[in-house]
Amino acid sequence: MPYCNVGTTNNGIKIFYRTYGGGPVKVLMIIGLAGTHDSWKPQIEGLVGTTQANDIDDIWSSEDGVCNGNGNGIEICVFDNRGMGRSSIPKNKSEYTTKIMAADAISVMEHLGWKKAHVFGHSMGGMIACKVAAVFPDRVLSLALLNVTGGGYECFPKFDRQTLSIAMRFLMAKTPEQRAAVDLDTHYTQEYLEQHIGVKTRRQVLYQGYVEGISATGMQSNHGFDGQVNACWTHRISKKEVEVIGKNGLLISVIHGRCDVIAQISHAKRLAHKLYPLAKMVELPGGHLVSHERSKEVNEALLDLIKASETKTTPFDWTNLSPKPNTSTSNCWTSSSSSRLNSETESSNSGIAEKMRIMILYILGLFLVVFEYIKRARVLGCLKPIRVGSASAVT
């Protein structure tokens, strides 16, 4: 099995990874909370043309060393984050931050001998990808952020009846069947789930696959789940880190489902504007797993990003965002990104409405934490969150 040792050999941290395809274009994909590397299958197939891993099947051309895929000349690496799947599960919550997990990603690149790569991240994986670009800017060719937020309180879903019901059902789920049912409502739109595939709805087809996947992969450990949640909650991209990303001049695609009930699209838009003019905002009809629900459109957006980066497209030719009023675009884009960050930060922190919203989210978070503690202590003993398997990436 392909593993990468992280840090010193004494800490025993190993990251499980797989590669697909082959060619000069390198793509590193980072999945989200409670998801495994298999969650990227629609993108692997769309970009490479096969889902046969290089360590399993001999799919290489002996003449030119290029994978017999779709001819794009792309090699993809996907991996299980620490705390999930076949990778190591540190017990200390402090060993889970997006900066530490960004270093894990770089360790995988080092292990493969990759100097640079296009880095794509989904949800928590998008947060990690941002850290990779901020801390290791010389290793990133382009950045794709799918269904991402800025971390911290932005990890809270929209406060309404639907998301409160999903949160309660998630905490109460005891069996693979119960967890599969709530996962579907978390990851996809209702319109998508009710579409028919022959005589069955997508919900019925996906439900069976989710149950089988959860049953096969078992339970994610408490240490892994709590650690990855800690990584999301403590994630921040500072003003200085935004400036570092801006100075590198890499192109960024922020891809988001309009009906995402986990990561609110308003937070993704705010992040995209902070990264103007490097970023392009791609809004699609879909939920948190828009990469599955709208895989064709997502794959096209990713290929467009790779092409634009490889052809040295300028940020102002790439972005579809508009500068803020009274903001000059004649200066270097890093300066304008920094000034926009300052003004948006001041704006977002002002106003009674914003403060009340944050307070409500904080109270909801406390309620959910207390509820889970009571449930574990009095009802279920030591409940372990169920691993979501190949079709899921919760946050």
GROMACS .gro file of C-alpha atoms in nm, residues 1 59 70 84 126 135 142 154 202 209 223 296 304 340 353 366 388 392:
model
   18
    1MET     CA    1   0.000   0.000   0.000
   59ILE     CA    2  -0.226   0.119  -1.732
   70ASN     CA    3  -0.802   1.076  -2.184
   84MET     CA    4  -0.945   0.944   0.853
  126GLY     CA    5  -1.016   2.385   0.067
  135VAL     CA    6   0.274   2.875   0.373
  142SER     CA    7  -0.314   2.717  -0.916
  154GLU     CA    8  -1.813   3.041   0.919
  202ARG     CA    9  -3.145   0.911  -0.710
  209GLY     CA   10  -2.452   0.300  -0.194
  223HIS     CA   11  -0.995   1.126   1.791
  296LYS     CA   12  -1.938   1.770  -1.552
  304ASP     CA   13  -1.022   2.565  -1.743
  340ARG     CA   14  -0.987   4.508   0.007
  353ALA     CA   15  -2.699   4.253   1.285
  366LEU     CA   16  -2.288   2.533   2.243
  388VAL     CA   17  -1.867   0.844   0.542
  392SER     CA   18  -1.891   1.196   0.136
   0.00000   0.00000   0.00000
